[in-house]
Short mmCIF file of C-alpha atoms in Angstrom, two decimals:
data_model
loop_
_atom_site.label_atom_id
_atom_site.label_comp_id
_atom_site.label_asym_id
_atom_site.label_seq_id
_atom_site.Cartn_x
_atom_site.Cartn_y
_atom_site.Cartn_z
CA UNK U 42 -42.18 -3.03 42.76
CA UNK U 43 -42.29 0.63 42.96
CA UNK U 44 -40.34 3.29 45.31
CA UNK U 45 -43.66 3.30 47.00
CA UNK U 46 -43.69 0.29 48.09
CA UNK U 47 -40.42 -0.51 49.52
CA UNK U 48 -39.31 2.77 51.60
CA UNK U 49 -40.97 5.90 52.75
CA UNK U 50 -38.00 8.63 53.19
CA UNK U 51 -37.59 11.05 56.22
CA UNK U 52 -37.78 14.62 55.32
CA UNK U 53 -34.77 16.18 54.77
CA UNK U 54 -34.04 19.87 54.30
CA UNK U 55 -34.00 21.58 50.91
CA UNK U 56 -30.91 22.26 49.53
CA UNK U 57 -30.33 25.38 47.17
CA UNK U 58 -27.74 23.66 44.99
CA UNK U 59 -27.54 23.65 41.08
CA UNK U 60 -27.38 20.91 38.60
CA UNK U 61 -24.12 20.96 36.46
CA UNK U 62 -23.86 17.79 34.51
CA UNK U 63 -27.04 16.44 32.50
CA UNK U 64 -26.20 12.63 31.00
CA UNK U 65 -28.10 12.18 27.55
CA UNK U 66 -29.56 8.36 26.85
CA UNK U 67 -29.50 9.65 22.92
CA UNK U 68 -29.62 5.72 22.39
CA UNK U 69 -31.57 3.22 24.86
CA UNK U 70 -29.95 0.00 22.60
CA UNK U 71 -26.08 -1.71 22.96
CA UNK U 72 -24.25 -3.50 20.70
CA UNK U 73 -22.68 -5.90 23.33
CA UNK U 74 -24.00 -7.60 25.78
CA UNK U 75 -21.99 -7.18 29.19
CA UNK U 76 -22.82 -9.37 32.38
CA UNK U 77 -22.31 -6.64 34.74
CA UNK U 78 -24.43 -3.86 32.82
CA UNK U 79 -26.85 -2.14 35.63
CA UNK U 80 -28.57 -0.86 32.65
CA UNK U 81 -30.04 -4.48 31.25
CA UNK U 82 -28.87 -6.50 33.81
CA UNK U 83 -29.86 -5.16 36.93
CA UNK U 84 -33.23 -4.91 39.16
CA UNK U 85 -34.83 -2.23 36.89
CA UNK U 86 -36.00 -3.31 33.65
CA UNK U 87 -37.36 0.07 32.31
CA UNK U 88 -34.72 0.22 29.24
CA UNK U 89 -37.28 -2.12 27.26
CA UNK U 90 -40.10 0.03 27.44
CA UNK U 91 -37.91 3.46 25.92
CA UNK U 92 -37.21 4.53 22.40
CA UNK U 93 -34.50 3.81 21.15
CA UNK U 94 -33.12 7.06 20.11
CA UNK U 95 -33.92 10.56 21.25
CA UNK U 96 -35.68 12.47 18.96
CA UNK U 97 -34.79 15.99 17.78
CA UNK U 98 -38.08 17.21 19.27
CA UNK U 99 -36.52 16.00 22.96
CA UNK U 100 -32.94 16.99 22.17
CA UNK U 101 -34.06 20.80 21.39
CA UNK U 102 -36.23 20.59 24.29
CA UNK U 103 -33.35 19.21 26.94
CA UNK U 104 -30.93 22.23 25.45
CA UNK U 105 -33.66 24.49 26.56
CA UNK U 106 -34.23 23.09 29.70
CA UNK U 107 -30.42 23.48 30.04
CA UNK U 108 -30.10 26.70 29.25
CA UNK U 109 -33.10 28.13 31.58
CA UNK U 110 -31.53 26.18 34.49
CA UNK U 111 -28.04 27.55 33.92
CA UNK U 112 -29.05 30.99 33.53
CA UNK U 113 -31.70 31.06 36.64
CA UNK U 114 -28.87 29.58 38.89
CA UNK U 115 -25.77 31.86 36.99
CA UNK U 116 -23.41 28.56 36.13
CA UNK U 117 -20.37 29.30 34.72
CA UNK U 118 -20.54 26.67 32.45
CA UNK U 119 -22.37 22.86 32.02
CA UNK U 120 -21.03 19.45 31.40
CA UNK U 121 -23.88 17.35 28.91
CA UNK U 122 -22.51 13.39 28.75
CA UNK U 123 -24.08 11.03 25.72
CA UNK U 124 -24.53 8.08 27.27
CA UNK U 125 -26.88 4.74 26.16
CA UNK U 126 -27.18 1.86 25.97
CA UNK U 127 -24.19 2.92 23.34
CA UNK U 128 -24.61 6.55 21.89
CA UNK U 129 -22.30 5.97 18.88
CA UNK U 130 -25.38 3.62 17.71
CA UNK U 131 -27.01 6.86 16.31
CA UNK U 132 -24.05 7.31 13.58
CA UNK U 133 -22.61 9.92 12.56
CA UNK U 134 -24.92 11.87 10.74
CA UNK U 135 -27.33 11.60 13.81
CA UNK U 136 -24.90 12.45 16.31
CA UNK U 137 -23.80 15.00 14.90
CA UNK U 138 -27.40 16.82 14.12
CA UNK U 139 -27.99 16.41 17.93
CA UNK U 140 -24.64 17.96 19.12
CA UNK U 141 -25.81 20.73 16.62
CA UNK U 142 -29.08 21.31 18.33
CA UNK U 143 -27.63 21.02 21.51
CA UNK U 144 -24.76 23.70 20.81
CA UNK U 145 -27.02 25.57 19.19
CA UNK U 146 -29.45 25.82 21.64
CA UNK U 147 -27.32 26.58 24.84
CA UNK U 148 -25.17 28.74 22.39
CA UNK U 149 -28.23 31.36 21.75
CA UNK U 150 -28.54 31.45 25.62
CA UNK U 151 -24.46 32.48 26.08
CA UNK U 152 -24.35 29.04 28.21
CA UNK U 153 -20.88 27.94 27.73
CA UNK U 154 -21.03 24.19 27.54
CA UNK U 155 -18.65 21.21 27.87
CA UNK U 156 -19.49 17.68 25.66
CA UNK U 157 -18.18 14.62 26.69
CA UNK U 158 -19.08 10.68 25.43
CA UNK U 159 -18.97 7.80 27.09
CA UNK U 160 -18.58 4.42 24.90
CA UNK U 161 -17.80 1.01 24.71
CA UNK U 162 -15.32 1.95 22.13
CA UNK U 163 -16.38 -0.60 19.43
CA UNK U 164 -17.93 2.21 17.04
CA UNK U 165 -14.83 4.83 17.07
CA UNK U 166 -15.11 5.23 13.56
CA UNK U 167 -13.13 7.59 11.55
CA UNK U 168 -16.66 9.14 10.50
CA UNK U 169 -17.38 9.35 14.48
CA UNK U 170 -14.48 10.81 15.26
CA UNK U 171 -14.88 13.41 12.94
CA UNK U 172 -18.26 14.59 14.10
CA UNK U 173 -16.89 14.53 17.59
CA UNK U 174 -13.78 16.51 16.65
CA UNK U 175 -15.86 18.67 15.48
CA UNK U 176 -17.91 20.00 18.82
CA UNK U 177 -14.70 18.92 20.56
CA UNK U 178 -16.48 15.82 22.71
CA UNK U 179 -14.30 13.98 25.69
CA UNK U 180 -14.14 10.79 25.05
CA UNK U 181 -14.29 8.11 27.88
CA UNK U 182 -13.85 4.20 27.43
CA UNK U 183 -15.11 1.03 28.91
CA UNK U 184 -11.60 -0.89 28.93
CA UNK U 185 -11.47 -3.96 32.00
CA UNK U 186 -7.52 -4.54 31.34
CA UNK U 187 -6.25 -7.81 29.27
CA UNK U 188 -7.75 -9.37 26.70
CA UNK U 189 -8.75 -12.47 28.89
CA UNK U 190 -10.19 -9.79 31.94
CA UNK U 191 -12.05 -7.70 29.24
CA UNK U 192 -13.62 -10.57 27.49
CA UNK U 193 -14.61 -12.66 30.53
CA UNK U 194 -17.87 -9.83 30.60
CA UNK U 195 -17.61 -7.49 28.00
CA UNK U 196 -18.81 -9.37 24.75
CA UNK U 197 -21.01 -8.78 22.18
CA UNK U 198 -24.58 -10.60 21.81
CA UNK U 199 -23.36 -13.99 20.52
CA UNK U 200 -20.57 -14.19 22.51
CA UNK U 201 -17.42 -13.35 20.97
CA UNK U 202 -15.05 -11.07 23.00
CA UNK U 203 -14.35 -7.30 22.29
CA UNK U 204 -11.28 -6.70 23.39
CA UNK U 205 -9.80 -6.53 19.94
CA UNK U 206 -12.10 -3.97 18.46
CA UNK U 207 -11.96 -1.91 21.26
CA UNK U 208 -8.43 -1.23 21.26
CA UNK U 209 -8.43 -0.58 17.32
CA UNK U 210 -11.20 2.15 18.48
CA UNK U 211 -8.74 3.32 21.15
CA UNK U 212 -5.84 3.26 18.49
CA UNK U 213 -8.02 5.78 16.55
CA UNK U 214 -8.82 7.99 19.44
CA UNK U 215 -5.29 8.64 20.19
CA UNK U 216 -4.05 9.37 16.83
CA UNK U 217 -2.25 12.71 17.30
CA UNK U 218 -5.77 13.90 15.54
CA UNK U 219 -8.01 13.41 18.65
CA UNK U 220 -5.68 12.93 21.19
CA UNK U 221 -7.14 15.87 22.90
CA UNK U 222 -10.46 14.31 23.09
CA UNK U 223 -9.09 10.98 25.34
CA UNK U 224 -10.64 11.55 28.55
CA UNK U 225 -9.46 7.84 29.97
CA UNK U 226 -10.48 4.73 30.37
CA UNK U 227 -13.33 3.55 32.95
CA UNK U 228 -12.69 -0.19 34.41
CA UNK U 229 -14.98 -2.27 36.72
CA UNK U 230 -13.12 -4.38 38.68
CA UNK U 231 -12.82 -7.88 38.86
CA UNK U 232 -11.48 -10.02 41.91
CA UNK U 233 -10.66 -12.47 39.47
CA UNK U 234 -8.58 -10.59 37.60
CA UNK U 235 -4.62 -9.34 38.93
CA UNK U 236 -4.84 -6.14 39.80
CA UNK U 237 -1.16 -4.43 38.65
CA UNK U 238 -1.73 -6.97 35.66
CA UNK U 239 -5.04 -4.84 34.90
CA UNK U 240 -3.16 -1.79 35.67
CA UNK U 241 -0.92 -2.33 33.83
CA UNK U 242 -2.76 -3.52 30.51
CA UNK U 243 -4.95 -0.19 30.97
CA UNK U 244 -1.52 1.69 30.72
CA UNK U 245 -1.00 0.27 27.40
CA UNK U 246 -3.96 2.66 26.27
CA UNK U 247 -1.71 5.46 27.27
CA UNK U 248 -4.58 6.74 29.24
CA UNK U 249 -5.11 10.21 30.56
CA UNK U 250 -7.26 8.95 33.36
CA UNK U 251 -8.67 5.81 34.77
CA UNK U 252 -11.63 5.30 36.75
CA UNK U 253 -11.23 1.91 38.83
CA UNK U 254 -15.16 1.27 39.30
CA UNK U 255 -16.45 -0.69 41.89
CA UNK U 256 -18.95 -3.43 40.68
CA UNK U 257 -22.57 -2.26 41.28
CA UNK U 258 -24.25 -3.97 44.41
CA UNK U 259 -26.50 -3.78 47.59
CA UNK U 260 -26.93 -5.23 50.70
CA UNK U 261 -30.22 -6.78 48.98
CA UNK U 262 -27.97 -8.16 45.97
CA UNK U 263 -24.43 -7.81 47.09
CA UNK U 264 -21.20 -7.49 44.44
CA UNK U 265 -19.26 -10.61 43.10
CA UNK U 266 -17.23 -11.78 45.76
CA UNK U 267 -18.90 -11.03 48.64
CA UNK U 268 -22.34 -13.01 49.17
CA UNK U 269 -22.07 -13.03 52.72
CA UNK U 270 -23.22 -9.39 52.99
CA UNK U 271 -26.71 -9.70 52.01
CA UNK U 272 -28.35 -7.74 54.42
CA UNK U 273 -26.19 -7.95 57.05
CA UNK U 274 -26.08 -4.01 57.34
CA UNK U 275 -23.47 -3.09 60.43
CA UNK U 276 -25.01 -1.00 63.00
CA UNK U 277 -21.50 0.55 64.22
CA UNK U 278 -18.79 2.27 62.05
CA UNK U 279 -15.91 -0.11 60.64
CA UNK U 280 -13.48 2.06 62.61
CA UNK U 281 -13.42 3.43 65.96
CA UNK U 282 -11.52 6.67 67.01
CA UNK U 283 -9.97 6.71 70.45
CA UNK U 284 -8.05 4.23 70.20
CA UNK U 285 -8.09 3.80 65.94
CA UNK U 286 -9.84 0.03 65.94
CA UNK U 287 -10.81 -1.22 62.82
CA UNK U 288 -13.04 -4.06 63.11
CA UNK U 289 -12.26 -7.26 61.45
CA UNK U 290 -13.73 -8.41 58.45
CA UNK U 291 -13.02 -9.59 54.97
CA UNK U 292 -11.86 -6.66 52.55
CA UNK U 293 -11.50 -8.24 49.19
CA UNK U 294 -12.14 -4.77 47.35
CA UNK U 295 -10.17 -2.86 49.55
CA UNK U 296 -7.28 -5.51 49.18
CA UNK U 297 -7.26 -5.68 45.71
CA UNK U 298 -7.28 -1.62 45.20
CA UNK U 299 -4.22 -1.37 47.58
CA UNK U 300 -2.06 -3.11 45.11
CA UNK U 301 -3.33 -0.94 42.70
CA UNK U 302 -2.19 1.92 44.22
CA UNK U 303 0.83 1.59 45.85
CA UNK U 304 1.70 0.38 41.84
CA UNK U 305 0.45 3.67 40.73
CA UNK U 306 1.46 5.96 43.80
CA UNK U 307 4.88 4.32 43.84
CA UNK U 308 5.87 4.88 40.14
CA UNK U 309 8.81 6.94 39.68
CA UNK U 310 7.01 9.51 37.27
CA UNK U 311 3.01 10.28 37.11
CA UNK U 312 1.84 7.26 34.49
CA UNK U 313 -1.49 8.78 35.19
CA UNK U 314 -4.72 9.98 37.40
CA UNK U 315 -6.86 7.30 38.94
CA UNK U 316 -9.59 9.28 40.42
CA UNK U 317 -10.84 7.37 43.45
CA UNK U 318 -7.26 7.52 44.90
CA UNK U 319 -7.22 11.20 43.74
CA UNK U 320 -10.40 11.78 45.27
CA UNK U 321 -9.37 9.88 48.62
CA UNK U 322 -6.13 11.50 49.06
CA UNK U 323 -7.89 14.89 48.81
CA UNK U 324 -10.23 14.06 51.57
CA UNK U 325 -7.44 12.49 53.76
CA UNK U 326 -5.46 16.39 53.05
CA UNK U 327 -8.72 17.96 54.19
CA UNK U 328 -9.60 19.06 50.16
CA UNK U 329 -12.57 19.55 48.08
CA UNK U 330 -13.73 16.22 46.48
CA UNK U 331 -15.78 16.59 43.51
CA UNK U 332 -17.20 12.78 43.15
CA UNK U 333 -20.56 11.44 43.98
CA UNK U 334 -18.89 7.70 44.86
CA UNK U 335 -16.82 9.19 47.67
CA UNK U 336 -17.07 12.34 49.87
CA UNK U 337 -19.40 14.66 50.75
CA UNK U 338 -20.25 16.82 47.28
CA UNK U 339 -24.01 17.04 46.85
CA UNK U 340 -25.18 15.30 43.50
CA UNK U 341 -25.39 17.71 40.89
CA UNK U 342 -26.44 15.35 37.84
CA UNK U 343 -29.98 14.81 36.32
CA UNK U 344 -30.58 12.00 33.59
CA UNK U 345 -32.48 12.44 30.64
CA UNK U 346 -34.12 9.43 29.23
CA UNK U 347 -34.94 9.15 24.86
CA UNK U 348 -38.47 9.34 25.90
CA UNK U 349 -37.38 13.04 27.75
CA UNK U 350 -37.63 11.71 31.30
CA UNK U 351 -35.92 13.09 34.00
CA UNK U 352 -34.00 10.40 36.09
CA UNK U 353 -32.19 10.74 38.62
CA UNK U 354 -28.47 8.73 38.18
CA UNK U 355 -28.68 5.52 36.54
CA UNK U 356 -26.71 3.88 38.61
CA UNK U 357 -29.92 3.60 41.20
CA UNK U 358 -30.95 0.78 38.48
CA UNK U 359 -29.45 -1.90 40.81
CA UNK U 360 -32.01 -1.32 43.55
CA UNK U 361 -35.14 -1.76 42.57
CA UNK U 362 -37.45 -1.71 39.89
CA UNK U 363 -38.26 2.49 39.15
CA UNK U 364 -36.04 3.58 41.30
CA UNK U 365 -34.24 6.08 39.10
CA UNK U 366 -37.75 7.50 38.21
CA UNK U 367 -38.82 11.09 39.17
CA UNK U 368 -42.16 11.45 37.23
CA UNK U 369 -40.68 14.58 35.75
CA UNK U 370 -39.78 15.24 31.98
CA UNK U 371 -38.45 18.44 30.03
CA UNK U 372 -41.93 18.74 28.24
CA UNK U 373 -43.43 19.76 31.35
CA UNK U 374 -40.97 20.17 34.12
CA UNK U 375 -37.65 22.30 34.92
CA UNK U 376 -34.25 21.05 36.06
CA UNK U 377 -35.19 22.86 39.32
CA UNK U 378 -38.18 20.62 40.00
CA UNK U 379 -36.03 17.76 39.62
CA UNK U 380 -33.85 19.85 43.24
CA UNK U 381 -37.36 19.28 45.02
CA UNK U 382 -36.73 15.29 44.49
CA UNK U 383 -36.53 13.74 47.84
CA UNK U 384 -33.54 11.30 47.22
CA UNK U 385 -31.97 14.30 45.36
CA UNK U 386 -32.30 16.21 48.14
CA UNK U 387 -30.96 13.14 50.96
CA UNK U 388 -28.16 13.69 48.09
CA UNK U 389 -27.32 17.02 48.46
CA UNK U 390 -28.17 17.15 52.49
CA UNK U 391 -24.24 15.65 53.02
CA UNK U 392 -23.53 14.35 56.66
CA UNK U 393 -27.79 14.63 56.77
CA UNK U 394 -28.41 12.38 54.26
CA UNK U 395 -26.60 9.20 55.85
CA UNK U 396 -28.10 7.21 58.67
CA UNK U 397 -27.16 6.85 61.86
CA UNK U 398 -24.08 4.29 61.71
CA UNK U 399 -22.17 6.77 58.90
CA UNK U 400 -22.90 9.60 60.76
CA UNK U 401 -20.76 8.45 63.75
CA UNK U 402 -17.73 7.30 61.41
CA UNK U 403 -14.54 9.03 61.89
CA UNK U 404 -13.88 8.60 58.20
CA UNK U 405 -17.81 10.11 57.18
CA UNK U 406 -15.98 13.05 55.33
CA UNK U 407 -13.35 11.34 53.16
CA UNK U 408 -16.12 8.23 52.61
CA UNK U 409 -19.46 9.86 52.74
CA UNK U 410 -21.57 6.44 52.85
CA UNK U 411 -19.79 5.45 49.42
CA UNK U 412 -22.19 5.48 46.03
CA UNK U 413 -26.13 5.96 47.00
CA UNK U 414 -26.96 3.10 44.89
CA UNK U 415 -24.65 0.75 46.46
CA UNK U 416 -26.57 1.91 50.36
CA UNK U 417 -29.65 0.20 49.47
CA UNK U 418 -31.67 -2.41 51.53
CA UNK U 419 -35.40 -3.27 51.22
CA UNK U 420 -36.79 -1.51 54.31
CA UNK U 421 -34.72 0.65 55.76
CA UNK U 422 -34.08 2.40 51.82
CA UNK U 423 -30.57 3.97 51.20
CA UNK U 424 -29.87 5.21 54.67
CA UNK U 425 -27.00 2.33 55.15
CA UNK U 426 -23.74 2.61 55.08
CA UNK U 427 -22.16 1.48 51.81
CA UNK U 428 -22.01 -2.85 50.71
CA UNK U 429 -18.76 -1.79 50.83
CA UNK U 430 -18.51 0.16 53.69
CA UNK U 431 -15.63 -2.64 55.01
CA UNK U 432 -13.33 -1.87 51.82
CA UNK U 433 -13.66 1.57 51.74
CA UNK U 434 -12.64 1.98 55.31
CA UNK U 435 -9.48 -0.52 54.53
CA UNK U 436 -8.64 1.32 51.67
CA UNK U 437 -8.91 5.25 53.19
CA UNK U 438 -6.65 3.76 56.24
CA UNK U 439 -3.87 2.24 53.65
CA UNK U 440 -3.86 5.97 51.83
CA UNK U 441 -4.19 7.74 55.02
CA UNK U 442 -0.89 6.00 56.03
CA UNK U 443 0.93 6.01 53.13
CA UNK U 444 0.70 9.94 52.92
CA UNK U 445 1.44 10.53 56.70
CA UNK U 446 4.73 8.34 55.96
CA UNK U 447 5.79 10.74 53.03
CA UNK U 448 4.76 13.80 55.21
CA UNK U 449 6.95 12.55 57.92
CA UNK U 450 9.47 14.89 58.59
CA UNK U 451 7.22 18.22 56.86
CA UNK U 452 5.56 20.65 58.60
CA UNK U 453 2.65 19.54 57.10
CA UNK U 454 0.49 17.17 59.10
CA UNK U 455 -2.97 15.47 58.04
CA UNK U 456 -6.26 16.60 59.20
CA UNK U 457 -7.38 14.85 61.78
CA UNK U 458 -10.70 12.63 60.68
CA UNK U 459 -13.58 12.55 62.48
CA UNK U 460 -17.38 13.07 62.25
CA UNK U 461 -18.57 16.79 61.41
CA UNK U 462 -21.52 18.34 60.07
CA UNK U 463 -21.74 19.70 56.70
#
């Protein structure tokens, strides 16, 4: 089924922002086989029909792409993130001819660039490690806490867990060598799974960050756990303003991230950043947030396929088939077409992006209708509040609290939350 057939979007206005960050699939392939993976397990199927590694020919054409998008819209600098399938499947000789291309390329148009890499781990090679040394590439890990957690989804094709050959790859990583390059650790949660037993086993990794990731879902196909969503969409907010009510229902997302962080905001030292409660506590303080799962920020990210399509982010693979799909590619198009999208521009629109139930949330700021993916019903498209609209309102509330207890007794006093246009 295409995006033609299941929603027709209201206009929205154009928005004049840039694109910063441009995710690579240099390799369409894995080497394990995860249960969770929006990528092969998921709605869209579209991975089966790319190559399986970007050619040169499309990597010098992306870096010019790049570079004539960064320069037209003056950008200080851009992020570019390999990402699969499993980019470390290319090898080191490989990779390393494409980061050459790529700095190359954006080099000759005095576009200062940052690399980063996100992997399973498995393939942190000492010959990998020395290519990504090399154009000094961030390094970011799949990692879902024990051994028993990890293994329950992240295996490889026949089965066998990975647990063990990601943490030599990990061991590698932070060898005072590339410890620079450790970006953190990314972790979908489990319900199943303890959660200061998880947080604790990713601390073991000695990570500089951790990204807690809520499992991909919609109301249409709703996350582990939580079945009894499936298109029940709430027409009212979860919480009311005058008086505060929250409205009752299950939060078993929300419940298990609050043990996470009181764990992590009641250490006695900084052990290290998780970035949703990062992210959260900044919008409770009235801050910037910088995330496209929380807030208001307007996407700034454009997906590049092997084949040299333009996507927008992957993550829209959980609602239905082609829904990622722009019909652009950097053989014909610019980055700026790619603005003129119409879900990149509901992205980018903030408070008029969301429908009408987010738009009268007290919280819409700090939340901001949660992940786009994880808005989508047939119908009605991805103008919903989030599957996990519920959890996210338990959660802000618990952090809301916890700061206005320490701030008790400042002068400092929390923004008042309520809806506002942005």
């Amino acid at each position: 089924m295409r995006s033609a057939d299941v929603v027709t979007l209201p206009p929205v206005q154009p928005s004049h922002a840039s694109l910063r960050q441009f995710i690579l699939k240099v390799h369409s392939r894995c080497n394990l086989d995860c249960d969770y993976c929006y990528v092969y397990h998921s709605a869209d199927t579209s991975w089966q029909a790319k190559p399986r590694v970007m050619e040169p020919a499309v990597v010098e054409r992306v870096a010019r792409r790049i570079a004539e998008h960064a320069v037209a819209h003056r950008l200080p600098d851009v992020r570019v993130v390999l990402h699969g399938g499993e980019p470390l499947l290319l090898g080191a000789g490989r990779l390393g001819e494409l980061l050459g291309v790529l700095e190359q390329g954006l080099t000759k148009a005095a576009v200062p660039v940052r690399f980063s890499l996100q992997t399973n781990g498995v393939l942190l090679t000492p010959d990998n490690l020395d290519v990504l040394r090399r154009y000094q590439v961030g390094v970011s890990v799949s990692l879902d806490g024990t051994r028993v957690a990890h293994d329950r989804h992240r295996v490889f094709p026949q089965g066998r867990g990975s647990h063990g050959r990601v943490l030599e790859g990990l061991a590698r990583l932070g060898a005072p060598e590339s410890r620079h390059l450790y970006a953190g650790l990314l972790c979908t949660i489990d319900l199943a799974n303890d959660p200061v037993e998880t947080y604790e086993a990713l601390l073991a990794s000695h990570p500089p960050r951790v990204d807690l990731l809520l499992p991909h879902g919609t109301w249409e196909t709703p996350p582990p756990g939580v079945a009894e969503r499936r298109r029940r969409i709430p027409d009212v907010p979860p919480v009311t303003a005058h008086p505060r009510t929250v409205h009752q229902e299950g939060t078993p997302y929300a419940d298990w991230l609050r043990r996470v962080f009181d764990r992590w905001y009641d250490a006695p030292v900084r052990e290290t950043g998780i970035r949703l409660f990062e992210e959260l506590m900044a919008g409770v303080l009235g801050g910037t947030m910088r995330t496209e799962s929380v807030g208001l920020a307007p996407a700034t990210l454009a997906v590049v396929e092997t084949d040299g399509s333009i996507e927008q982010s992957d993550s829209l693979k959980v609602a239905y088939e082609g829904a990622p799909e722009t019909g652009l590619d950097v053989f014909r198009h610019s980055f700026d077409d790619v603005l003129d999208e119409p879900m990149v521009r509901q992205r980018q629109s903030g408070t008029g992006g969301l429908g009408a139930t987010c738009g009268r949330c007290p919280l819409v700021t700090v939340c901001g209708g949660g992940l786009f993916a994880h808005r989508y019903a047939a119908g009605s498209g991805f103008r919903n509040p989030s599957v996990y609209c519920a959890d996210l309102a338990a959660l802000i509330l618990h952090i809301r609290d916890r700061v206005r207890a320490d701030l008790a007794g400042t002068t400092r006093e929390l923004p008042e939350l309520g809806v506002r246009a942005t």
